[in-house]
Structure formats: structure tokens, C-alpha cells
Coordinates of C-alpha atoms in Angstrom, one line a residue:
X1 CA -17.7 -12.7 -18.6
X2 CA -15.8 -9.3 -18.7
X3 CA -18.8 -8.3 -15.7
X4 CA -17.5 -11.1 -13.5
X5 CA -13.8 -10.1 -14.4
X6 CA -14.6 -6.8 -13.4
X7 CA -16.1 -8.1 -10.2
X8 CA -13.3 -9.9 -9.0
X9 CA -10.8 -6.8 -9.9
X10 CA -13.2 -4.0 -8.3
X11 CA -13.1 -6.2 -4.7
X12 CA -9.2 -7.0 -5.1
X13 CA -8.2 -4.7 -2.4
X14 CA -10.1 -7.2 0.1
X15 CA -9.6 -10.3 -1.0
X16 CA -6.5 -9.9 -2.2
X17 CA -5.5 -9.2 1.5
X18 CA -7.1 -13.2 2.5
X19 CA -4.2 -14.6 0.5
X20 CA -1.6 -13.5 3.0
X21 CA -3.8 -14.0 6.0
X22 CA -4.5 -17.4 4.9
X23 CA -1.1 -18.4 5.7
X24 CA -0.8 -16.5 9.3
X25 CA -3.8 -18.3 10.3
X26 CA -1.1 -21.1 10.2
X27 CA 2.1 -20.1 11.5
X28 CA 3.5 -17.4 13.9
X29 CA 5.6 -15.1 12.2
X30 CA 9.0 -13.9 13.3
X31 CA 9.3 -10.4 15.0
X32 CA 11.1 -8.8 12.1
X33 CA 7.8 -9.3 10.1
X34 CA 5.1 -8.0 12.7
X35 CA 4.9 -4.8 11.3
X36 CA 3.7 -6.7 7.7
X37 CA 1.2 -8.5 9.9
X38 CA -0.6 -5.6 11.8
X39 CA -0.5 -4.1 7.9
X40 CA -2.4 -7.2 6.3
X41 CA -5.0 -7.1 9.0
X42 CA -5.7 -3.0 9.2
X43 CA -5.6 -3.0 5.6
X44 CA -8.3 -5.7 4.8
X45 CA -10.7 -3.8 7.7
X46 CA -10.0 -0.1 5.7
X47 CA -10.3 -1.6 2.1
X48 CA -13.6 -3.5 3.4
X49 CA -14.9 0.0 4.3
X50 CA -13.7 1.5 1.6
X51 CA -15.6 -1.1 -1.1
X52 CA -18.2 -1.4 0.8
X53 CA -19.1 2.5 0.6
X54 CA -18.5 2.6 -2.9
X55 CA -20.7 -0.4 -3.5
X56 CA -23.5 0.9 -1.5
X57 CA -23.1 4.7 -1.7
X58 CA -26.8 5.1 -3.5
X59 CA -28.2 4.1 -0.2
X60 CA -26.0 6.1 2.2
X61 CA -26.6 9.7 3.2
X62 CA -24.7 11.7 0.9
X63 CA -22.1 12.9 3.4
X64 CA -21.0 9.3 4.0
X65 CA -21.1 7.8 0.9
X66 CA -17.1 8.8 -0.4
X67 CA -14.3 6.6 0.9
X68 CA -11.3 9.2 -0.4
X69 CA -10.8 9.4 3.6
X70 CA -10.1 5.9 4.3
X71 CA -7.8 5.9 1.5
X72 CA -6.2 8.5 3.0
X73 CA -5.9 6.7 6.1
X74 CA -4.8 3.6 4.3
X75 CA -1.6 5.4 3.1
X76 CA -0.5 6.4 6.5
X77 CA -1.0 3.4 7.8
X78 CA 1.1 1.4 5.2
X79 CA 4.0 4.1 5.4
X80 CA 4.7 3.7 9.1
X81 CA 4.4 0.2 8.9
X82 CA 6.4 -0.4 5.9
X83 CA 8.7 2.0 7.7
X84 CA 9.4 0.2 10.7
X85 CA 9.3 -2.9 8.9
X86 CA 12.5 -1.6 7.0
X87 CA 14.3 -0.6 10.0
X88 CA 13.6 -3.5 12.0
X89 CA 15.9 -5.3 9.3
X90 CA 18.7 -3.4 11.0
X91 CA 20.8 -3.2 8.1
X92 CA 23.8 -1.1 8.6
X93 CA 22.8 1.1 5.8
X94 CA 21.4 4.8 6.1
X95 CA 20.2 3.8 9.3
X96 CA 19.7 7.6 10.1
X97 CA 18.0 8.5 6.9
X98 CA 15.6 5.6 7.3
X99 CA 14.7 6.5 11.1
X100 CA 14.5 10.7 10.0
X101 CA 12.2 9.9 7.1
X102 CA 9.2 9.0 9.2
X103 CA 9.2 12.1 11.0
X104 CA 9.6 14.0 8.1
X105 CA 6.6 12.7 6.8
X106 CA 4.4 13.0 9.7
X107 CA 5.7 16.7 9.4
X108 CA 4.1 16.9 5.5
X109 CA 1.5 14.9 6.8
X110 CA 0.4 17.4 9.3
X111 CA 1.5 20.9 7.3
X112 CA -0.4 19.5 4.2
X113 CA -3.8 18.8 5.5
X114 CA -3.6 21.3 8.2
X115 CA -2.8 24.3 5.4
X116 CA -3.7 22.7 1.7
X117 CA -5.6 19.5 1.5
X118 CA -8.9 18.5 3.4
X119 CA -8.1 14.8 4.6
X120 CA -11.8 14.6 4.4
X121 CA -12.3 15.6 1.0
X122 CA -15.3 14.6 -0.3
X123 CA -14.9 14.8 -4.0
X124 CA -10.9 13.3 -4.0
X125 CA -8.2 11.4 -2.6
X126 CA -5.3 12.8 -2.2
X127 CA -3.1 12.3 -5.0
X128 CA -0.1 14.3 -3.2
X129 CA 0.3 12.0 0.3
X130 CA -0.2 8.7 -2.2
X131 CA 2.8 9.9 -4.4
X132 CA 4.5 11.0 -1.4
X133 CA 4.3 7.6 -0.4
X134 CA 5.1 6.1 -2.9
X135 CA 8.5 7.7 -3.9
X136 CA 9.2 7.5 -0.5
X137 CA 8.9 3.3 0.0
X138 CA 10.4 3.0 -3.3
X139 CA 13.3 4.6 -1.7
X140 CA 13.4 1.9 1.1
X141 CA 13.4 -0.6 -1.5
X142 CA 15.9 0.3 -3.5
X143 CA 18.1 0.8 -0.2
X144 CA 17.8 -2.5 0.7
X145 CA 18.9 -3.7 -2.8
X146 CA 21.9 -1.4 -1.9
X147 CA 22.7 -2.6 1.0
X148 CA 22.9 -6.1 -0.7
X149 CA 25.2 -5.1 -3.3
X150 CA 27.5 -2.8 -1.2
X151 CA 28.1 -5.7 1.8
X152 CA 28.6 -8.0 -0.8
X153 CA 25.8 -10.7 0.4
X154 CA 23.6 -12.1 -2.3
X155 CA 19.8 -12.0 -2.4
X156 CA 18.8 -15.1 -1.6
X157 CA 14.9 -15.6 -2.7
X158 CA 14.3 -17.8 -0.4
X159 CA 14.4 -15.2 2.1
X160 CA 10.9 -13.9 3.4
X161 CA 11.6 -10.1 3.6
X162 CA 13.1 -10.6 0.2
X163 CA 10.0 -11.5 -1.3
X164 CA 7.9 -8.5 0.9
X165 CA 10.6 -5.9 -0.8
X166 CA 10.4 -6.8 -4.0
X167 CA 6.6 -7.1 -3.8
X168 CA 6.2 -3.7 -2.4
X169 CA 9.0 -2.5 -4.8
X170 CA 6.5 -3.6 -7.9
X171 CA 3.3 -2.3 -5.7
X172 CA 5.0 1.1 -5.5
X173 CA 7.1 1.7 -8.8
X174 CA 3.4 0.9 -10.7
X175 CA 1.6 2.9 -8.8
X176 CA 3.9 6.2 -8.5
X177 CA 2.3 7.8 -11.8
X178 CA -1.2 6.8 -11.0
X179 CA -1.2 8.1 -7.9
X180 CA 0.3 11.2 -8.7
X181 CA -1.8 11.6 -12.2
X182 CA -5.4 10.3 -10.3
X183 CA -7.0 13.5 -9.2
X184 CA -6.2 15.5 -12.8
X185 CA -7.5 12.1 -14.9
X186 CA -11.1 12.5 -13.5
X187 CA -11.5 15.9 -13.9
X188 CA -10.0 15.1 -17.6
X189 CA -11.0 12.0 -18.7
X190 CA -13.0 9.9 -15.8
X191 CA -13.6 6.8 -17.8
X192 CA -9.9 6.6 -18.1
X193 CA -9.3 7.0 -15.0
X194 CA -11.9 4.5 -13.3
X195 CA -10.5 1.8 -16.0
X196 CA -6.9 2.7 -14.7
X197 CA -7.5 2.0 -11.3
X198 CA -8.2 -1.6 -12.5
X199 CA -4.2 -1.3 -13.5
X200 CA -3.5 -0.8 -9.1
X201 CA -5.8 -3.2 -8.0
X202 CA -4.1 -5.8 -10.4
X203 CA -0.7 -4.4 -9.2
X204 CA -2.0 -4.9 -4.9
X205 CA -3.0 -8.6 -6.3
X206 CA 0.4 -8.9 -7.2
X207 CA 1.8 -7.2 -3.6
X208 CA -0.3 -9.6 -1.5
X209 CA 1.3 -12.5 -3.6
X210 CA 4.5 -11.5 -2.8
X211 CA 3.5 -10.7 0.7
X212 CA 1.9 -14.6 1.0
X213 CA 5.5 -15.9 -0.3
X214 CA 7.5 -13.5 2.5
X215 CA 5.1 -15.2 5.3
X216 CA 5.4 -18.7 3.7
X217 CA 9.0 -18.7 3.3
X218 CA 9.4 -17.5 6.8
X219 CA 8.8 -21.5 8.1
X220 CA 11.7 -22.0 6.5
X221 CA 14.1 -19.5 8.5

């Protein structure tokens, strides 16, 4: 039983993803959410790749079989999304800090792998550009609580990018310390670190819930 559990949680980052799809397969989404869309869609092509050469790496050549690139690429990805996703809310709130953060990022982006981190590592992710962008999209979450409170509207749940906040805002606060912690806990203790990872995939299960609501509760606006 626990082997069939584990299953299920080791492919999570794939199916997971079908959950939200499902329901675009069945209504056009407004503009506001595209940015969500294009994510859903990349993401369950990288996170196919990446399980895929992790399931079959005993059969690849050996400089193919790590997938610490893709999730690499993964991470960019979702931040620029997510990013545009937030401003194309157009809430009158840090508007300037929301637009500058981007390019800051693709700045570290660049300086980091250009002078201290191989985006092609073989042996690790990097545990810098994940907690990078974590702290960073938690920011844009709690902003758009912020914003909320400070023009005096209430959150109304029934609101699709509601539900696509929140659910990155869990995805994100979870993950921070993992993310950050990763590349130390399997030098350290690997077993520990393998069985955490169970603790993000749960947590993107979650995200792609959340995500699912967003899109369903989008028929309604």
C-alpha cells in the first residue's frame, strides 16, 4: 500500500497539473488568467521530463540522466508567469515595485549562473534561484492581501484569482525552507531529504487544487 502511495506522490508534479487542465479543456479563460494557463501547460511538459528522467535514468547515458536543469527551468518559468499574472491584476498598489522585480531577477538570474552556479549542474538543483523564488512570489501574495485591506474591498472567495493567490501563497510559504535547506540535506542526510520532497509534491497537489478552483470559478465572473 505505502509503494502505491508513494507512486502516486513521486508522479504528483504531472498529474497534479491534469487537474487544472481538465477544466480549460472546458472553458476559455479570461485574459487576466492567461499567464496561469501558458504556466499549467509548460509546467506539465517540464515536470513530464523531469519524472520521466528520474524514472528511467539507469537506462540513460549518464550525462542525461539528472533533471536538476529542468527544475531550474521550471522556476523561471513560474516566476515570470506568476509575475505578469500579478500585474495584469492592475491593482493600484506597488505597481512599480511589482514591474522592477522582474528585471531584478533576470539580473540575479544571469549574474548567478554566469559567475556562481552551473544551471546545468549535474549533481544539484539550485537551492538559491528556488528560494529566490519563493520569497519573492510570496511577496506578491502578501501584496495582494494588502492591497485588499488598504482599499477597503473584501476578499471575496468566489473570486478566481483569489483562489490562484492563496494557492500559490500555501505552494510558496511550504516550500521556502525546503528549497532553501535542499542542497545541504543530501549531502547531510539524503534519506531525509528524498522523504521531504514528498512534503512539496503534497504541497503542488494542493497548488493545482487551488489553481482548478481559480479556473472554475472564473465561469462565474
Amino acid at each position: 500500500m505505502f509503494k502505491v502511495f508513494q507512486l502516486v506522490i513521486d508522479w504528483s508534479e504531472v498529474w497534479a497539473l491534469l487537474i487544472p487542465i481538465s477544466l480549460l479543456l472546458l472553458k476559455k479563460q479570461p485574459a487576466v488568467l492567461k499567464p496561469v494557463v501558458f504556466y499549467v501547460w509548460i509546467a506539465l511538459f517540464i515536470n513530464l521530463a523531469i519524472d520521466l528522467t528520474w524514472k528511467i535514468r539507469t537506462i540513460l547515458p549518464a550525462e542525461y540522466n539528472s533533471n536538476n536543469y529542468l527544475y531550474n527551468l521550471h522556476s523561471i518559468i513560474r516566476f515570470f508567469l506568476f509575475c505578469l499574472f500579478f500585474i495584469k491584476l492592475n491593482q493600484a498598489f506597488l505597481t512599480t515595485v511589482k514591474k522592477v522585480i522582474p528585471v531584478c531577477f533576470l539580473v540575479f538570474v544571469i549574474i548567478n549562473f554566469t559567475f556562481y552556479e552551473n544551471f546545468f549542474d549535474y549533481w544539484k538543483l539550485s537551492s538559491r534561484l528556488l528560494s529566490v523564488e519563493a520569497i519573492l512570489l510570496l511577496f506578491y501574495t502578501l501584496q495582494y492581501y494588502l492591497f485588499k485591506i488598504n482599499d477597503h474591498v473584501g476578499v471575496n472567495i468566489f473570486n478566481s484569482d483569489f483562489w490562484i493567490v492563496t494557492g500559490l501563497g500555501i505552494y510558496v510559504t511550504i516550500n521556502f525552507f525546503i528549497f532553501l535547506l535542499y542542497n545541504e540535506l543530501t549531502i547531510r542526510m539524503q534519506h531525509f531529504a528524498i522523504t521531504l520532497w514528498n512534503a512539496h509534491n503534497i504541497s503542488y497537489i494542493i497548488f493545482n487544487l487551488f489553481i482548478a478552483k481559480g479556473f472554475y470559478e472564473s465561469r462565474k465572473q
